């Protein structure tokens, strides 16, 4: 009989309509500004610079410009310093005099994070970044980009713990060769 | 000779398609702001009353120089751009590109990464087909409801992608020689839950549409594509199989680890819009079968080939064409390497662009309202068509 197919479809919509009051997977929306879902651990959107202790001197970035070169949409702009300053481990290193990221160009691909050999740049979880000004407001400067390692631990706990372990291992490996040559000649004399 | 051609012959060269009435044909420009053109796509149609007599597709509104950009960035730098080709299925785009680079450089992929790729590609197929059915019904006038049901399921899968790769649609997940991040046991548990709940959605959706008289009247015998024309025009994917040609790269090429899975290829009989629609529903069921097998068999182990360098990746001189069966058809990347860090040539073989070329043949003799249904059933994404 003509019309039964339509009625069957109506039964499905009715089932979904009433079901949405009782079953959670039939209604998955949340009332956004009031209700917020927690972001997954891996969530990423824009890069930031990690620092230890001090936001100016503790920046891990050594201005090697690899991220600037590899960034597919070319949204990173770095000016290398002329002098060297001791970094967070006390070793004299170059530092970025200027480090800008144009987040209106950034496409959140996290290639800068992958290529960074110093674990200096990581992905942030901030959103709701709308600005009233169109150009300079979206060009994020170094002081605004610098965020503490604690903040990194807060937003990506698992990944940050891994990074810290890697850095500690690298530091230990670097320290070890120094005492061994000093220790090796000792028995000879 | 008709009045139209005489007029064209005598007057000065004007823009070929105008909105004036020429003889008994009216030329109308549909799109690019038409809500049913799936993006910014324009069709110049010559109408005889309501019947289409001529149709000229106009592309290029979303052209972003994708291939030229690919030649000017490193091999790794093109990976996030491939997400933006067919923004519904970034995982399969990633896979096709990774596959061609792996072919070019001779990179092996670890077992676990292969399984992850299959799982993610089939999830992509599920969400692509689900949302396509929703859009198609929306084009036919079933405003909102079926589309929202489809998007509800799609959203669950996108949440899975987000928790794995960090982004819902622009996943940028695969790398040459593996995948970027590993999935934990809780991710697999969540994915299994979604896969188990998916058949209910499919049953309900089929109940909603299969016997609906309006849908049958709108789709059956509309936009018939013969197997011969489909093969000659280079059509691939569900559209080709709806015309009854048994050609699926997962079986033909057996790329990745697809030969290990047991699945069937659904085929259509008539090649009309109804077949194309139902074929996608059947394909989703087969995808669920593949997913269930892959979730059971996935081994532990590394997900990246440790020999592959991320920085300064330079494949040897040569060329390679890697192709996969994307949700829309054969998606291929053709790369020529001159040994430097950038590809010498980077070419995309987009399925929806090539499937779109038969649009005029399908639409001739049908009404304007049918054009929207036919266009919807081809399954295009303008990001891929215009690149």
Coordinates of C-alpha atoms in Angstrom, one line a residue:
Chain A
X1 CA 0.0 0.0 0.0
X2 CA 1.3 3.4 -0.8
X3 CA 2.2 5.4 2.2
X4 CA 3.4 2.6 4.4
X5 CA 7.1 3.4 3.7
X6 CA 6.6 7.0 4.8
X7 CA 4.8 5.9 8.0
X8 CA 7.6 3.5 8.8
X9 CA 10.0 6.3 8.5
X10 CA 7.8 8.4 10.8
X11 CA 8.0 5.6 13.4
X12 CA 11.8 5.8 13.3
X13 CA 11.8 9.6 13.8
X14 CA 9.3 9.1 16.7
X15 CA 11.6 6.5 18.2
X16 CA 14.5 8.9 18.0
X17 CA 12.6 11.8 19.4
X18 CA 11.3 10.0 22.5
X19 CA 14.6 8.0 22.8
X20 CA 16.5 11.3 23.0
X21 CA 15.0 11.8 26.4
X22 CA 16.2 8.5 27.8
X23 CA 19.2 7.3 25.9
X24 CA 22.4 9.2 26.0
X25 CA 23.7 8.1 22.6
X26 CA 20.6 9.4 20.9
X27 CA 21.3 12.9 22.1
X28 CA 24.9 13.8 22.1
X29 CA 24.9 17.6 22.0
X30 CA 25.8 19.8 24.9
X31 CA 24.6 23.3 25.6
X32 CA 28.0 24.8 24.8
X33 CA 28.7 28.0 26.7
X34 CA 27.1 26.7 29.8
X35 CA 28.1 23.0 29.5
X36 CA 31.6 22.2 28.3
X37 CA 33.1 18.8 27.4
X38 CA 36.6 18.2 28.6
X39 CA 39.1 18.2 25.8
X40 CA 40.9 15.0 25.0
X41 CA 44.5 14.7 26.1
X42 CA 45.9 14.8 22.6
X43 CA 43.9 17.9 21.6
X44 CA 45.9 20.5 19.8
X45 CA 45.4 23.9 18.3
X46 CA 48.2 26.5 18.4
X47 CA 51.8 26.3 19.4
X48 CA 53.4 27.9 22.5
X49 CA 56.9 28.0 23.8
X50 CA 57.9 26.1 26.9
X51 CA 60.0 27.7 29.6
X52 CA 61.5 26.4 32.9
X53 CA 61.4 28.8 35.9
X54 CA 61.8 32.1 34.1
X55 CA 59.8 33.3 31.1
X56 CA 62.6 35.2 29.6
X57 CA 65.8 33.4 30.5
X58 CA 64.3 29.9 30.9
X59 CA 63.0 29.6 27.3
X60 CA 64.1 26.3 25.9
X61 CA 64.1 27.7 22.4
X62 CA 67.6 28.3 21.0
X63 CA 66.5 30.0 17.8
X64 CA 67.7 27.2 15.5
X65 CA 64.9 28.1 13.1
X66 CA 64.1 24.5 12.1
X67 CA 60.4 25.1 12.9
X68 CA 60.4 28.3 10.9
X69 CA 61.8 26.4 7.9
X70 CA 59.6 23.4 8.2
X71 CA 56.3 25.2 9.0
X72 CA 54.1 24.4 6.0
X73 CA 52.1 27.7 6.0
X74 CA 55.2 29.7 7.1
X75 CA 53.5 31.3 10.1
X76 CA 56.6 31.4 12.4
X77 CA 59.0 34.3 12.3
X78 CA 62.3 34.2 14.3
X79 CA 65.2 36.6 14.7
X80 CA 68.2 35.0 16.3
X81 CA 70.1 36.8 19.0
X82 CA 73.6 38.1 18.5
X83 CA 74.9 37.1 21.8
X84 CA 74.7 33.9 23.8
X85 CA 73.0 33.6 27.2
X86 CA 73.0 30.7 29.6
X87 CA 70.0 28.5 29.0
X88 CA 67.9 26.7 31.6
X89 CA 70.7 24.1 31.9
X90 CA 73.4 26.8 32.3
X91 CA 74.9 26.2 28.9
X92 CA 75.5 29.4 26.8
X93 CA 73.1 29.3 23.9
X94 CA 71.5 31.6 21.3
X95 CA 68.0 32.8 22.1
X96 CA 65.2 34.1 20.0
X97 CA 65.3 37.9 19.9
X98 CA 61.9 37.8 18.2
X99 CA 59.6 34.9 18.0
X100 CA 56.2 35.6 16.4
X101 CA 53.5 33.1 15.4
X102 CA 50.7 34.4 13.2
X103 CA 47.9 32.2 14.4
X104 CA 45.6 33.5 11.7
X105 CA 47.9 31.6 9.3
X106 CA 48.8 28.6 11.6
X107 CA 46.9 25.4 10.6
X108 CA 47.6 23.5 13.8
X109 CA 49.4 20.7 12.1
X110 CA 52.0 20.4 14.9
X111 CA 54.9 19.8 12.5
X112 CA 56.9 22.4 14.5
X113 CA 56.5 20.3 17.6
X114 CA 57.6 17.2 15.8
X115 CA 60.8 18.7 14.3
X116 CA 61.9 20.6 17.3
X117 CA 65.0 18.9 18.7
X118 CA 64.9 20.9 22.0
X119 CA 61.3 20.1 23.2
X120 CA 60.8 23.9 23.1
X121 CA 57.6 24.3 21.2
X122 CA 54.4 22.4 22.1
X123 CA 50.7 22.6 21.2
X124 CA 48.3 24.5 23.3
X125 CA 44.7 23.8 24.1
X126 CA 43.3 27.3 24.2
X127 CA 40.4 28.2 22.1
X128 CA 37.8 31.1 22.0
X129 CA 40.6 33.3 20.7
X130 CA 38.5 35.7 18.8
X131 CA 39.9 39.2 18.7
X132 CA 38.5 42.6 17.8
X133 CA 41.5 43.6 15.8
X134 CA 42.2 41.8 12.6
X135 CA 46.0 41.9 12.0
X136 CA 48.3 42.5 14.9
X137 CA 46.0 40.9 17.5
X138 CA 46.5 37.5 15.9
X139 CA 50.2 37.9 15.6
X140 CA 51.3 36.4 18.9
X141 CA 54.6 37.7 20.3
X142 CA 57.3 35.9 22.3
X143 CA 56.2 37.1 25.7
X144 CA 52.7 35.9 25.1
X145 CA 53.8 32.6 23.6
X146 CA 56.0 31.7 26.5
X147 CA 54.2 29.4 28.9
X148 CA 55.6 27.5 31.9
X149 CA 56.4 23.8 32.0
X150 CA 53.8 23.5 34.8
X151 CA 51.2 24.7 32.4
X152 CA 52.4 22.1 29.9
X153 CA 52.0 19.5 32.5
X154 CA 48.5 20.7 33.3
X155 CA 47.3 20.4 29.7
X156 CA 49.2 17.4 28.4
X157 CA 50.1 15.4 31.6
X158 CA 51.2 12.1 29.9
X159 CA 53.1 13.7 27.1
X160 CA 54.8 16.3 29.4
X161 CA 55.9 13.5 31.8
X162 CA 57.5 11.7 28.8
X163 CA 59.2 14.8 27.6
X164 CA 60.6 15.6 31.1
X165 CA 61.9 12.0 31.4
X166 CA 63.6 12.3 28.0
X167 CA 65.2 15.6 28.9
X168 CA 66.4 14.3 32.2
X169 CA 67.9 11.2 30.4
X170 CA 69.6 13.4 27.9
X171 CA 71.0 15.7 30.6
X172 CA 72.3 12.6 32.5
X173 CA 73.9 11.2 29.4
X174 CA 75.6 14.5 28.7
X175 CA 76.9 14.8 32.2
X176 CA 78.2 11.2 32.3
X177 CA 80.9 11.5 29.7
X178 CA 82.4 14.4 31.5
X179 CA 83.2 12.5 34.8
X180 CA 84.3 9.3 33.0
X181 CA 87.4 10.8 31.3
X182 CA 88.2 12.5 34.6
X183 CA 87.7 9.3 36.5
X184 CA 89.6 7.1 33.9
X185 CA 93.0 8.8 34.2
X186 CA 92.7 8.7 38.0
X187 CA 93.6 5.0 38.5
X188 CA 96.5 5.3 36.0
X189 CA 98.3 7.9 38.0
Chain B
X1 CA 19.0 24.6 -37.6
X2 CA 17.3 25.9 -34.5
X3 CA 16.8 29.5 -33.6
X4 CA 19.4 29.4 -30.9
X5 CA 22.3 28.6 -33.1
X6 CA 21.3 31.2 -35.7
X7 CA 21.3 33.9 -33.1
X8 CA 24.7 32.8 -31.8
X9 CA 26.1 32.9 -35.3
X10 CA 24.9 36.4 -36.2
X11 CA 25.7 38.4 -33.1
X12 CA 29.0 39.6 -31.7
X13 CA 30.9 37.3 -29.3
X14 CA 29.1 37.6 -25.9
X15 CA 29.7 35.5 -22.8
X16 CA 28.7 32.1 -24.0
X17 CA 26.2 31.3 -21.2
X18 CA 23.8 34.1 -20.3
X19 CA 20.7 34.3 -18.2
X20 CA 18.7 35.5 -21.2
X21 CA 16.1 33.4 -22.9
X22 CA 17.5 32.3 -26.2
X23 CA 14.9 30.7 -28.4
X24 CA 13.1 28.1 -26.3
X25 CA 16.0 27.3 -24.0
X26 CA 16.6 29.2 -20.8
X27 CA 20.1 29.3 -19.5
X28 CA 20.4 29.4 -15.7
X29 CA 23.4 29.5 -13.6
X30 CA 23.0 27.2 -10.6
X31 CA 25.5 27.9 -7.8
X32 CA 28.0 28.6 -6.5
X33 CA 25.9 29.8 -3.6
X34 CA 23.2 27.1 -4.1
X35 CA 22.8 25.2 -0.9
X36 CA 22.7 21.8 -2.6
X37 CA 25.9 22.2 -4.6
X38 CA 28.0 20.8 -1.7
X39 CA 30.4 23.8 -1.6
X40 CA 31.2 26.3 -4.3
X41 CA 30.3 24.6 -7.5
X42 CA 28.5 26.2 -10.4
X43 CA 26.5 24.5 -13.2
X44 CA 25.4 26.5 -16.2
X45 CA 22.3 24.6 -17.3
X46 CA 20.2 25.2 -20.4
X47 CA 16.6 24.4 -19.6
X48 CA 13.7 23.5 -21.8
X49 CA 10.9 24.2 -19.4
X50 CA 12.1 22.3 -16.4
X51 CA 14.1 19.7 -18.3
X52 CA 17.9 20.0 -18.6
X53 CA 19.1 20.0 -22.1
X54 CA 22.7 21.1 -21.6
X55 CA 24.9 21.3 -18.5
X56 CA 28.3 22.9 -18.1
X57 CA 30.1 22.5 -14.8
X58 CA 32.2 25.4 -13.7
X59 CA 35.0 24.6 -11.3
X60 CA 37.7 26.5 -9.6
X61 CA 36.1 28.6 -6.9
X62 CA 38.0 26.7 -4.2
X63 CA 41.3 26.4 -6.1
X64 CA 44.1 26.7 -3.6
X65 CA 47.1 25.7 -5.7
X66 CA 47.5 22.5 -3.8
X67 CA 49.8 20.8 -6.2
X68 CA 52.1 23.7 -6.6
X69 CA 52.3 24.2 -2.9
X70 CA 53.2 20.5 -2.7
X71 CA 56.1 21.1 -5.0
X72 CA 57.4 23.9 -2.8
X73 CA 57.1 22.3 0.6
X74 CA 59.0 19.3 2.0
X75 CA 57.5 15.9 1.8
X76 CA 56.4 16.1 5.4
X77 CA 55.0 19.6 4.9
X78 CA 52.5 18.3 2.3
X79 CA 50.9 15.9 4.8
X80 CA 48.7 18.4 6.7
X81 CA 47.7 19.9 3.3
X82 CA 46.3 16.6 2.2
X83 CA 43.9 16.8 5.1
X84 CA 42.4 19.7 3.4
X85 CA 41.7 18.0 0.1
X86 CA 38.7 16.0 1.0
X87 CA 38.0 17.4 4.4
X88 CA 35.6 14.7 5.2
X89 CA 38.1 11.9 5.0
X90 CA 41.5 13.3 6.1
X91 CA 42.6 9.8 7.3
X92 CA 42.3 8.2 3.9
X93 CA 44.0 11.2 2.3
X94 CA 46.9 10.9 4.7
X95 CA 47.1 7.2 3.9
X96 CA 47.2 7.7 0.1
X97 CA 49.9 10.3 0.4
X98 CA 51.9 8.3 2.9
X99 CA 51.6 5.2 0.7
X100 CA 53.0 6.9 -2.4
X101 CA 55.9 8.4 -0.4
X102 CA 56.6 5.0 1.1
X103 CA 56.6 3.5 -2.4
X104 CA 58.9 6.2 -3.6
X105 CA 61.4 5.7 -0.8
X106 CA 60.9 2.0 -0.2
X107 CA 59.8 2.3 3.4
X108 CA 58.4 -0.6 5.4
X109 CA 55.4 0.0 7.7
X110 CA 55.2 -1.9 11.0
X111 CA 52.3 -4.3 11.5
X112 CA 50.5 -2.4 14.1
X113 CA 50.6 0.8 12.1
X114 CA 49.0 -1.1 9.2
X115 CA 46.2 -2.3 11.4
X116 CA 45.7 1.2 12.8
X117 CA 45.5 2.6 9.2
X118 CA 42.9 0.1 8.2
X119 CA 40.8 0.8 11.3
X120 CA 41.0 4.5 10.7
X121 CA 40.3 4.3 7.0
X122 CA 37.2 2.1 7.6
X123 CA 36.0 4.5 10.3
X124 CA 36.5 7.3 7.8
X125 CA 34.4 5.3 5.2
X126 CA 31.7 4.9 7.8
X127 CA 31.4 8.6 8.6
X128 CA 31.8 9.7 5.0
X129 CA 29.0 7.4 3.8
X130 CA 26.8 8.2 6.7
X131 CA 27.0 11.9 6.2
X132 CA 26.7 11.5 2.4
X133 CA 23.3 9.7 2.9
X134 CA 22.3 12.5 5.2
X135 CA 23.2 15.2 2.7
X136 CA 21.5 13.3 -0.1
X137 CA 18.3 13.1 1.8
X138 CA 18.6 16.8 2.7
X139 CA 19.0 17.6 -1.0
X140 CA 15.8 15.7 -1.6
X141 CA 13.9 17.8 0.8
X142 CA 14.0 15.7 4.0
X143 CA 15.4 18.8 5.7
X144 CA 17.4 18.3 8.8
X145 CA 16.2 15.1 10.4
X146 CA 18.1 12.4 8.5
X147 CA 21.1 14.6 8.2
X148 CA 21.2 15.1 12.0
X149 CA 20.9 11.4 12.6
X150 CA 23.9 10.9 10.3
X151 CA 25.8 13.7 11.9
X152 CA 25.2 12.2 15.3
X153 CA 27.0 9.0 14.3
X154 CA 29.6 10.9 12.5
X155 CA 30.3 13.0 15.5
X156 CA 31.0 9.9 17.6
X157 CA 33.6 8.8 15.1
X158 CA 35.1 12.3 14.9
X159 CA 35.4 12.3 18.7
X160 CA 37.5 9.1 18.3
X161 CA 39.7 10.8 15.7
X162 CA 40.1 13.8 18.0
X163 CA 41.1 11.8 21.0
X164 CA 43.6 9.9 18.9
X165 CA 45.1 12.6 16.6
X166 CA 44.2 15.8 18.3
X167 CA 41.9 17.2 15.7
X168 CA 38.4 16.2 14.5
X169 CA 38.8 16.7 10.8
X170 CA 42.3 17.8 10.1
X171 CA 43.9 14.8 11.6
X172 CA 47.4 14.9 10.1
X173 CA 47.8 11.5 11.7
X174 CA 49.9 9.3 9.4
X175 CA 53.6 9.6 8.7
X176 CA 55.9 7.9 6.2
X177 CA 56.6 4.6 7.8
X178 CA 53.8 4.5 10.3
X179 CA 51.5 6.6 12.4
X180 CA 52.2 9.6 14.6
X181 CA 50.6 8.5 17.9
X182 CA 49.6 5.1 19.3
X183 CA 46.1 4.3 20.5
X184 CA 45.7 3.0 24.0
X185 CA 43.4 0.2 25.2
X186 CA 40.7 2.7 26.3
X187 CA 40.6 4.1 22.8
X188 CA 40.0 0.7 21.4
X189 CA 37.3 0.1 23.9
X190 CA 35.6 3.3 22.9
X191 CA 36.0 2.5 19.2
X192 CA 34.6 -1.0 19.7
X193 CA 31.5 0.4 21.5
X194 CA 30.9 2.8 18.6
X195 CA 31.3 0.0 16.1
X196 CA 28.9 -2.2 18.0
X197 CA 26.3 0.5 18.2
X198 CA 26.6 1.4 14.5
X199 CA 24.4 -1.4 13.0
X200 CA 21.5 0.0 15.0
X201 CA 21.9 3.3 13.2
X202 CA 22.2 1.5 9.9
X203 CA 19.0 -0.5 10.5
X204 CA 17.1 2.6 11.5
X205 CA 18.4 4.6 8.6
X206 CA 17.5 1.9 6.2
X207 CA 14.0 1.6 7.7
X208 CA 13.8 5.4 7.3
X209 CA 14.6 5.4 3.6
X210 CA 14.4 2.1 1.9
X211 CA 10.7 1.7 1.4
X212 CA 9.9 5.4 1.5
X213 CA 7.8 6.1 -1.6
X214 CA 8.9 9.6 -2.0
X215 CA 12.5 8.6 -2.0
X216 CA 11.9 5.8 -4.4
X217 CA 10.1 8.2 -6.8
X218 CA 13.0 10.7 -6.6
X219 CA 15.9 8.3 -7.0
X220 CA 14.9 5.2 -9.0
X221 CA 15.7 5.5 -12.7
X222 CA 17.2 8.9 -12.1
X223 CA 20.7 9.6 -13.3
X224 CA 21.4 6.1 -14.8
X225 CA 25.1 5.5 -15.4
X226 CA 25.8 2.6 -17.7
X227 CA 28.7 0.3 -16.9
X228 CA 30.3 1.1 -20.2
X229 CA 30.3 4.8 -19.7
X230 CA 31.4 4.5 -16.2
X231 CA 34.5 2.5 -17.3
X232 CA 35.3 4.8 -20.2
X233 CA 35.0 7.9 -18.1
X234 CA 37.3 6.5 -15.4
X235 CA 34.7 6.5 -12.7
X236 CA 35.8 4.8 -9.5
X237 CA 34.5 4.0 -6.1
X238 CA 30.9 3.4 -5.1
X239 CA 29.7 5.1 -8.2
X240 CA 31.4 2.6 -10.5
X241 CA 30.3 -0.4 -8.4
X242 CA 26.7 0.9 -8.4
X243 CA 26.8 0.4 -12.1
X244 CA 27.7 -3.2 -11.6
X245 CA 31.4 -3.2 -12.2
X246 CA 33.3 -5.2 -9.7
X247 CA 36.3 -3.0 -9.1
X248 CA 37.5 -2.2 -5.6
X249 CA 41.2 -1.4 -5.0
X250 CA 41.1 -3.1 -1.7
X251 CA 40.6 -6.3 -3.6
X252 CA 42.4 -5.4 -6.9
X253 CA 45.5 -3.9 -5.4
X254 CA 45.4 -5.4 -2.0
X255 CA 47.4 -2.5 -0.6
X256 CA 48.3 -2.4 3.1
X257 CA 47.0 -5.5 4.8
X258 CA 43.6 -5.7 3.1
X259 CA 44.1 -9.2 1.7
X260 CA 44.0 -10.5 5.3
X261 CA 40.4 -9.5 5.8
X262 CA 37.3 -11.2 4.7
X263 CA 34.8 -8.8 3.1
X264 CA 32.5 -8.7 0.1
X265 CA 32.1 -6.0 -2.5
X266 CA 28.5 -4.9 -2.9
X267 CA 27.5 -4.2 -6.5
X268 CA 24.5 -2.4 -8.0
X269 CA 22.4 -3.4 -10.9
X270 CA 21.0 -0.3 -12.5
X271 CA 23.5 2.5 -11.8
X272 CA 20.8 4.9 -10.8
X273 CA 20.7 7.2 -7.8
X274 CA 18.9 4.6 -5.7
X275 CA 21.6 2.0 -6.3
X276 CA 24.3 4.5 -5.5
X277 CA 22.5 5.3 -2.2
X278 CA 21.9 1.7 -1.1
X279 CA 25.3 0.6 -2.2
X280 CA 26.8 3.0 0.4
X281 CA 24.6 1.5 3.1
X282 CA 25.8 -2.0 2.2
X283 CA 29.4 -0.8 2.0
X284 CA 29.1 0.5 5.6
X285 CA 28.1 -3.0 6.7
X286 CA 31.1 -4.5 5.0
X287 CA 33.3 -1.9 6.6
X288 CA 31.9 -2.9 10.0
X289 CA 33.0 -6.4 9.3
X290 CA 36.5 -5.3 8.4
X291 CA 36.7 -3.2 11.5
X292 CA 35.6 -6.0 13.8
X293 CA 38.3 -8.3 12.3
X294 CA 41.0 -5.6 12.6
X295 CA 40.1 -4.7 16.2
X296 CA 40.4 -8.4 17.1
X297 CA 43.6 -9.1 15.3
X298 CA 45.6 -5.9 16.0
X299 CA 49.1 -6.9 17.4
X300 CA 51.2 -5.0 19.9
X301 CA 54.4 -3.4 18.7
X302 CA 55.9 -0.2 17.3
X303 CA 53.9 2.1 15.1
X304 CA 56.8 3.9 13.4
X305 CA 59.6 2.6 11.3
X306 CA 62.6 3.8 13.3
X307 CA 64.7 4.2 10.2
X308 CA 62.6 7.0 8.8
X309 CA 63.9 10.5 9.5
X310 CA 61.4 13.2 10.2
X311 CA 63.6 16.1 9.4
X312 CA 65.5 16.5 6.1
X313 CA 63.7 13.6 4.5
X314 CA 65.0 13.0 1.0
X315 CA 63.8 10.1 -1.0
X316 CA 65.9 8.7 -3.9
X317 CA 65.4 9.9 -7.4
X318 CA 62.4 8.2 -9.0
X319 CA 58.7 8.3 -9.4
X320 CA 55.8 6.6 -7.6
X321 CA 52.1 6.4 -7.8
X322 CA 50.3 5.3 -4.6
X323 CA 46.6 4.7 -4.7
X324 CA 44.0 3.6 -2.2
X325 CA 40.3 3.0 -2.3
X326 CA 39.0 6.1 -0.6
X327 CA 35.4 6.4 0.4
X328 CA 34.8 8.4 -2.8
X329 CA 36.9 6.3 -5.2
X330 CA 40.4 5.8 -6.2
X331 CA 42.6 8.4 -4.5
X332 CA 46.1 8.5 -5.9
X333 CA 49.2 10.6 -5.4
X334 CA 51.8 10.7 -8.2
X335 CA 55.2 11.9 -7.0
X336 CA 58.4 12.5 -8.9
X337 CA 61.5 12.9 -6.9
X338 CA 64.7 14.6 -8.1
X339 CA 66.5 13.6 -4.9
X340 CA 65.9 17.0 -3.2
X341 CA 63.8 17.7 -0.1
X342 CA 60.8 18.8 -2.2
X343 CA 59.0 16.7 -4.8
X344 CA 59.7 17.7 -8.4
X345 CA 56.1 16.9 -9.3
X346 CA 53.2 16.3 -7.0
X347 CA 50.0 15.3 -8.6
X348 CA 46.7 14.3 -7.0
X349 CA 44.3 12.0 -8.7
X350 CA 41.1 13.1 -6.9
X351 CA 38.1 10.7 -7.1
X352 CA 35.3 13.2 -6.8
X353 CA 36.7 15.4 -9.6
X354 CA 36.9 12.6 -12.1
X355 CA 33.5 11.2 -11.0
X356 CA 32.0 14.6 -11.5
X357 CA 33.0 14.6 -15.2
X358 CA 30.0 12.5 -16.1
X359 CA 27.5 14.9 -14.5
X360 CA 26.2 16.2 -17.8
X361 CA 25.6 12.7 -19.2
X362 CA 23.6 11.8 -16.0
X363 CA 21.6 14.9 -15.9
X364 CA 20.4 15.3 -19.5
X365 CA 16.7 14.8 -19.8
X366 CA 16.0 15.1 -16.1
X367 CA 14.5 18.0 -14.3
X368 CA 16.3 20.6 -12.3
X369 CA 15.3 19.0 -9.0
X370 CA 16.8 15.8 -10.2
X371 CA 20.1 17.5 -10.9
X372 CA 20.6 18.1 -7.2
X373 CA 19.9 14.5 -6.4
X374 CA 22.3 13.3 -9.0
X375 CA 25.0 15.7 -7.9
X376 CA 24.4 14.5 -4.3
X377 CA 24.7 10.9 -5.2
X378 CA 28.1 11.4 -7.0
X379 CA 29.5 12.4 -3.6
X380 CA 31.8 15.3 -4.3
X381 CA 33.7 17.5 -1.9
X382 CA 34.8 20.8 -3.6
X383 CA 38.0 20.9 -1.6
X384 CA 39.1 17.9 -3.6
X385 CA 37.6 18.8 -6.9
X386 CA 39.2 22.3 -7.1
X387 CA 42.3 21.5 -5.0

